[in-house]
């Protein structure tokens, strides 16, 4: 009974807000609701079957449900959630490179409010696992190159590419440079297309610890390599950078003795 009264009251308040307040004022209200604290508190917990280190990007709260807030308010609330989460908690949109996660994030109306996420997404980070993401790996998660290519082509559905932040991260506990060209071949067309439309695209390799919650140790900037990949010369710059980092670490350890 108490739940029904709460629902009826929310629906009434929502209807009055739609009738009496202009959209600019409503957006100001939504921005106040979606604070950093509330965004974190309403994040959907990761499903047991999901990949380690990633969570369901939906929030879990009645303010985004049409049956509690009414269809119009819930739709506006979810649009405001995408905007606030992209700015305040961008890690909300960090996903693994699986067919399911990319399809759901880019194409599916997971809030059930009649919203195409491709029209409101403003940031996206896709994490690759060096072992399971490569087609040549015996542990590859992809059935074939065509399926992987078509899945990544879904990114072209994103409507507002100008200013969009798109990050690709190759995560591995051990750098194996011979494995990276597979990623370069996959990413080059997408990076070029988003660059041409004014997006902010960043490509990195991350050396991280093993385990369900890996800790990043070292970041390698791959932006220039992806954009001007040369199969013969690309390794040299990476090797020189890694050598300089290792030398700096040795000197630091010696200084601490």
mmCIF file with all atom_site columns, N, CA, C and O in Angstrom, residues 79-100:
data_model
loop_
_atom_site.group_PDB
_atom_site.id
_atom_site.type_symbol
_atom_site.label_atom_id
_atom_site.label_alt_id
_atom_site.label_comp_id
_atom_site.label_asym_id
_atom_site.label_entity_id
_atom_site.label_seq_id
_atom_site.pdbx_PDB_ins_code
_atom_site.Cartn_x
_atom_site.Cartn_y
_atom_site.Cartn_z
_atom_site.occupancy
_atom_site.B_iso_or_equiv
_atom_site.pdbx_formal_charge
_atom_site.auth_seq_id
_atom_site.auth_comp_id
_atom_site.auth_asym_id
_atom_site.auth_atom_id
_atom_site.pdbx_PDB_model_num
ATOM 1  N N  . UNK A 1 79  ? 17.906 10.967 -20.133 1.00 0.00 ? 79  UNK A N  1
ATOM 2  C CA . UNK A 1 79  ? 18.782 11.828 -20.942 1.00 0.00 ? 79  UNK A CA 1
ATOM 3  C C  . UNK A 1 79  ? 19.736 12.605 -20.031 1.00 0.00 ? 79  UNK A C  1
ATOM 4  O O  . UNK A 1 79  ? 20.938 12.717 -20.314 1.00 0.00 ? 79  UNK A O  1
ATOM 5  N N  . UNK A 1 80  ? 19.204 13.122 -18.934 1.00 0.00 ? 80  UNK A N  1
ATOM 6  C CA . UNK A 1 80  ? 20.031 13.872 -17.987 1.00 0.00 ? 80  UNK A CA 1
ATOM 7  C C  . UNK A 1 80  ? 21.051 12.958 -17.314 1.00 0.00 ? 80  UNK A C  1
ATOM 8  O O  . UNK A 1 80  ? 22.171 13.379 -17.011 1.00 0.00 ? 80  UNK A O  1
ATOM 9  N N  . UNK A 1 81  ? 20.670 11.693 -17.088 1.00 0.00 ? 81  UNK A N  1
ATOM 10 C CA . UNK A 1 81  ? 21.608 10.733 -16.493 1.00 0.00 ? 81  UNK A CA 1
ATOM 11 C C  . UNK A 1 81  ? 22.804 10.512 -17.418 1.00 0.00 ? 81  UNK A C  1
ATOM 12 O O  . UNK A 1 81  ? 23.954 10.510 -16.956 1.00 0.00 ? 81  UNK A O  1
ATOM 13 N N  . UNK A 1 82  ? 22.552 10.342 -18.709 1.00 0.00 ? 82  UNK A N  1
ATOM 14 C CA . UNK A 1 82  ? 23.653 10.153 -19.657 1.00 0.00 ? 82  UNK A CA 1
ATOM 15 C C  . UNK A 1 82  ? 24.597 11.355 -19.643 1.00 0.00 ? 82  UNK A C  1
ATOM 16 O O  . UNK A 1 82  ? 25.820 11.202 -19.646 1.00 0.00 ? 82  UNK A O  1
ATOM 17 N N  . UNK A 1 83  ? 24.026 12.549 -19.611 1.00 0.00 ? 83  UNK A N  1
ATOM 18 C CA . UNK A 1 83  ? 24.847 13.756 -19.616 1.00 0.00 ? 83  UNK A CA 1
ATOM 19 C C  . UNK A 1 83  ? 25.661 13.873 -18.332 1.00 0.00 ? 83  UNK A C  1
ATOM 20 O O  . UNK A 1 83  ? 26.863 14.158 -18.366 1.00 0.00 ? 83  UNK A O  1
ATOM 21 N N  . UNK A 1 84  ? 25.005 13.647 -17.183 1.00 0.00 ? 84  UNK A N  1
ATOM 22 C CA . UNK A 1 84  ? 25.696 13.783 -15.901 1.00 0.00 ? 84  UNK A CA 1
ATOM 23 C C  . UNK A 1 84  ? 26.759 12.701 -15.727 1.00 0.00 ? 84  UNK A C  1
ATOM 24 O O  . UNK A 1 84  ? 27.878 12.977 -15.278 1.00 0.00 ? 84  UNK A O  1
ATOM 25 N N  . UNK A 1 85  ? 26.422 11.464 -16.074 1.00 0.00 ? 85  UNK A N  1
ATOM 26 C CA . UNK A 1 85  ? 27.374 10.361 -15.905 1.00 0.00 ? 85  UNK A CA 1
ATOM 27 C C  . UNK A 1 85  ? 28.595 10.549 -16.794 1.00 0.00 ? 85  UNK A C  1
ATOM 28 O O  . UNK A 1 85  ? 29.723 10.254 -16.386 1.00 0.00 ? 85  UNK A O  1
ATOM 29 N N  . UNK A 1 86  ? 28.401 11.049 -18.013 1.00 0.00 ? 86  UNK A N  1
ATOM 30 C CA . UNK A 1 86  ? 29.530 11.274 -18.917 1.00 0.00 ? 86  UNK A CA 1
ATOM 31 C C  . UNK A 1 86  ? 30.492 12.308 -18.358 1.00 0.00 ? 86  UNK A C  1
ATOM 32 O O  . UNK A 1 86  ? 31.706 12.229 -18.559 1.00 0.00 ? 86  UNK A O  1
ATOM 33 N N  . UNK A 1 87  ? 29.958 13.287 -17.608 1.00 0.00 ? 87  UNK A N  1
ATOM 34 C CA . UNK A 1 87  ? 30.780 14.360 -17.064 1.00 0.00 ? 87  UNK A CA 1
ATOM 35 C C  . UNK A 1 87  ? 31.358 14.018 -15.697 1.00 0.00 ? 87  UNK A C  1
ATOM 36 O O  . UNK A 1 87  ? 32.544 14.242 -15.429 1.00 0.00 ? 87  UNK A O  1
ATOM 37 N N  . UNK A 1 88  ? 30.524 13.454 -14.819 1.00 0.00 ? 88  UNK A N  1
ATOM 38 C CA . UNK A 1 88  ? 30.904 13.264 -13.421 1.00 0.00 ? 88  UNK A CA 1
ATOM 39 C C  . UNK A 1 88  ? 31.480 11.882 -13.115 1.00 0.00 ? 88  UNK A C  1
ATOM 40 O O  . UNK A 1 88  ? 32.356 11.747 -12.263 1.00 0.00 ? 88  UNK A O  1
ATOM 41 N N  . UNK A 1 89  ? 30.974 10.859 -13.790 1.00 0.00 ? 89  UNK A N  1
ATOM 42 C CA . UNK A 1 89  ? 31.451 9.488  -13.551 1.00 0.00 ? 89  UNK A CA 1
ATOM 43 C C  . UNK A 1 89  ? 31.658 8.779  -14.890 1.00 0.00 ? 89  UNK A C  1
ATOM 44 O O  . UNK A 1 89  ? 30.960 7.808  -15.206 1.00 0.00 ? 89  UNK A O  1
ATOM 45 N N  . UNK A 1 90  ? 32.601 9.257  -15.712 1.00 0.00 ? 90  UNK A N  1
ATOM 46 C CA . UNK A 1 90  ? 32.760 8.690  -17.062 1.00 0.00 ? 90  UNK A CA 1
ATOM 47 C C  . UNK A 1 90  ? 33.108 7.210  -17.071 1.00 0.00 ? 90  UNK A C  1
ATOM 48 O O  . UNK A 1 90  ? 32.890 6.537  -18.083 1.00 0.00 ? 90  UNK A O  1
ATOM 49 N N  . UNK A 1 91  ? 33.650 6.674  -15.960 1.00 0.00 ? 91  UNK A N  1
ATOM 50 C CA . UNK A 1 91  ? 33.950 5.249  -15.910 1.00 0.00 ? 91  UNK A CA 1
ATOM 51 C C  . UNK A 1 91  ? 32.690 4.398  -16.005 1.00 0.00 ? 91  UNK A C  1
ATOM 52 O O  . UNK A 1 91  ? 32.767 3.192  -16.238 1.00 0.00 ? 91  UNK A O  1
ATOM 53 N N  . UNK A 1 92  ? 31.529 5.033  -15.836 1.00 0.00 ? 92  UNK A N  1
ATOM 54 C CA . UNK A 1 92  ? 30.252 4.341  -16.034 1.00 0.00 ? 92  UNK A CA 1
ATOM 55 C C  . UNK A 1 92  ? 30.192 3.718  -17.424 1.00 0.00 ? 92  UNK A C  1
ATOM 56 O O  . UNK A 1 92  ? 29.585 2.665  -17.615 1.00 0.00 ? 92  UNK A O  1
ATOM 57 N N  . UNK A 1 93  ? 30.827 4.371  -18.385 1.00 0.00 ? 93  UNK A N  1
ATOM 58 C CA . UNK A 1 93  ? 30.767 3.929  -19.779 1.00 0.00 ? 93  UNK A CA 1
ATOM 59 C C  . UNK A 1 93  ? 32.054 3.227  -20.202 1.00 0.00 ? 93  UNK A C  1
ATOM 60 O O  . UNK A 1 93  ? 32.497 3.359  -21.352 1.00 0.00 ? 93  UNK A O  1
ATOM 61 N N  . UNK A 1 94  ? 32.650 2.484  -19.281 1.00 0.00 ? 94  UNK A N  1
ATOM 62 C CA . UNK A 1 94  ? 33.787 1.628  -19.602 1.00 0.00 ? 94  UNK A CA 1
ATOM 63 C C  . UNK A 1 94  ? 33.284 0.202  -19.762 1.00 0.00 ? 94  UNK A C  1
ATOM 64 O O  . UNK A 1 94  ? 32.679 -0.355 -18.840 1.00 0.00 ? 94  UNK A O  1
ATOM 65 N N  . UNK A 1 95  ? 33.496 -0.377 -20.933 1.00 0.00 ? 95  UNK A N  1
ATOM 66 C CA . UNK A 1 95  ? 32.952 -1.705 -21.227 1.00 0.00 ? 95  UNK A CA 1
ATOM 67 C C  . UNK A 1 95  ? 34.037 -2.595 -21.821 1.00 0.00 ? 95  UNK A C  1
ATOM 68 O O  . UNK A 1 95  ? 35.022 -2.099 -22.382 1.00 0.00 ? 95  UNK A O  1
ATOM 69 N N  . UNK A 1 96  ? 33.869 -3.913 -21.735 1.00 0.00 ? 96  UNK A N  1
ATOM 70 C CA . UNK A 1 96  ? 34.804 -4.825 -22.414 1.00 0.00 ? 96  UNK A CA 1
ATOM 71 C C  . UNK A 1 96  ? 34.463 -4.913 -23.902 1.00 0.00 ? 96  UNK A C  1
ATOM 72 O O  . UNK A 1 96  ? 33.355 -4.559 -24.320 1.00 0.00 ? 96  UNK A O  1
ATOM 73 N N  . UNK A 1 97  ? 35.386 -5.384 -24.699 1.00 0.00 ? 97  UNK A N  1
ATOM 74 C CA . UNK A 1 97  ? 35.174 -5.476 -26.151 1.00 0.00 ? 97  UNK A CA 1
ATOM 75 C C  . UNK A 1 97  ? 34.447 -6.775 -26.489 1.00 0.00 ? 97  UNK A C  1
ATOM 76 O O  . UNK A 1 97  ? 34.985 -7.651 -27.160 1.00 0.00 ? 97  UNK A O  1
ATOM 77 N N  . UNK A 1 98  ? 33.221 -6.891 -26.054 1.00 0.00 ? 98  UNK A N  1
ATOM 78 C CA . UNK A 1 98  ? 32.419 -8.059 -26.403 1.00 0.00 ? 98  UNK A CA 1
ATOM 79 C C  . UNK A 1 98  ? 31.247 -7.619 -27.268 1.00 0.00 ? 98  UNK A C  1
ATOM 80 O O  . UNK A 1 98  ? 30.813 -6.463 -27.212 1.00 0.00 ? 98  UNK A O  1
ATOM 81 N N  . UNK A 1 99  ? 30.750 -8.540 -28.057 1.00 0.00 ? 99  UNK A N  1
ATOM 82 C CA . UNK A 1 99  ? 29.615 -8.233 -28.921 1.00 0.00 ? 99  UNK A CA 1
ATOM 83 C C  . UNK A 1 99  ? 28.421 -7.779 -28.101 1.00 0.00 ? 99  UNK A C  1
ATOM 84 O O  . UNK A 1 99  ? 27.743 -6.798 -28.440 1.00 0.00 ? 99  UNK A O  1
ATOM 85 N N  . UNK A 1 100 ? 28.170 -8.451 -26.990 1.00 0.00 ? 100 UNK A N  1
ATOM 86 C CA . UNK A 1 100 ? 27.019 -8.114 -26.150 1.00 0.00 ? 100 UNK A CA 1
ATOM 87 C C  . UNK A 1 100 ? 27.139 -6.719 -25.540 1.00 0.00 ? 100 UNK A C  1
ATOM 88 O O  . UNK A 1 100 ? 26.199 -5.925 -25.590 1.00 0.00 ? 100 UNK A O  1
#
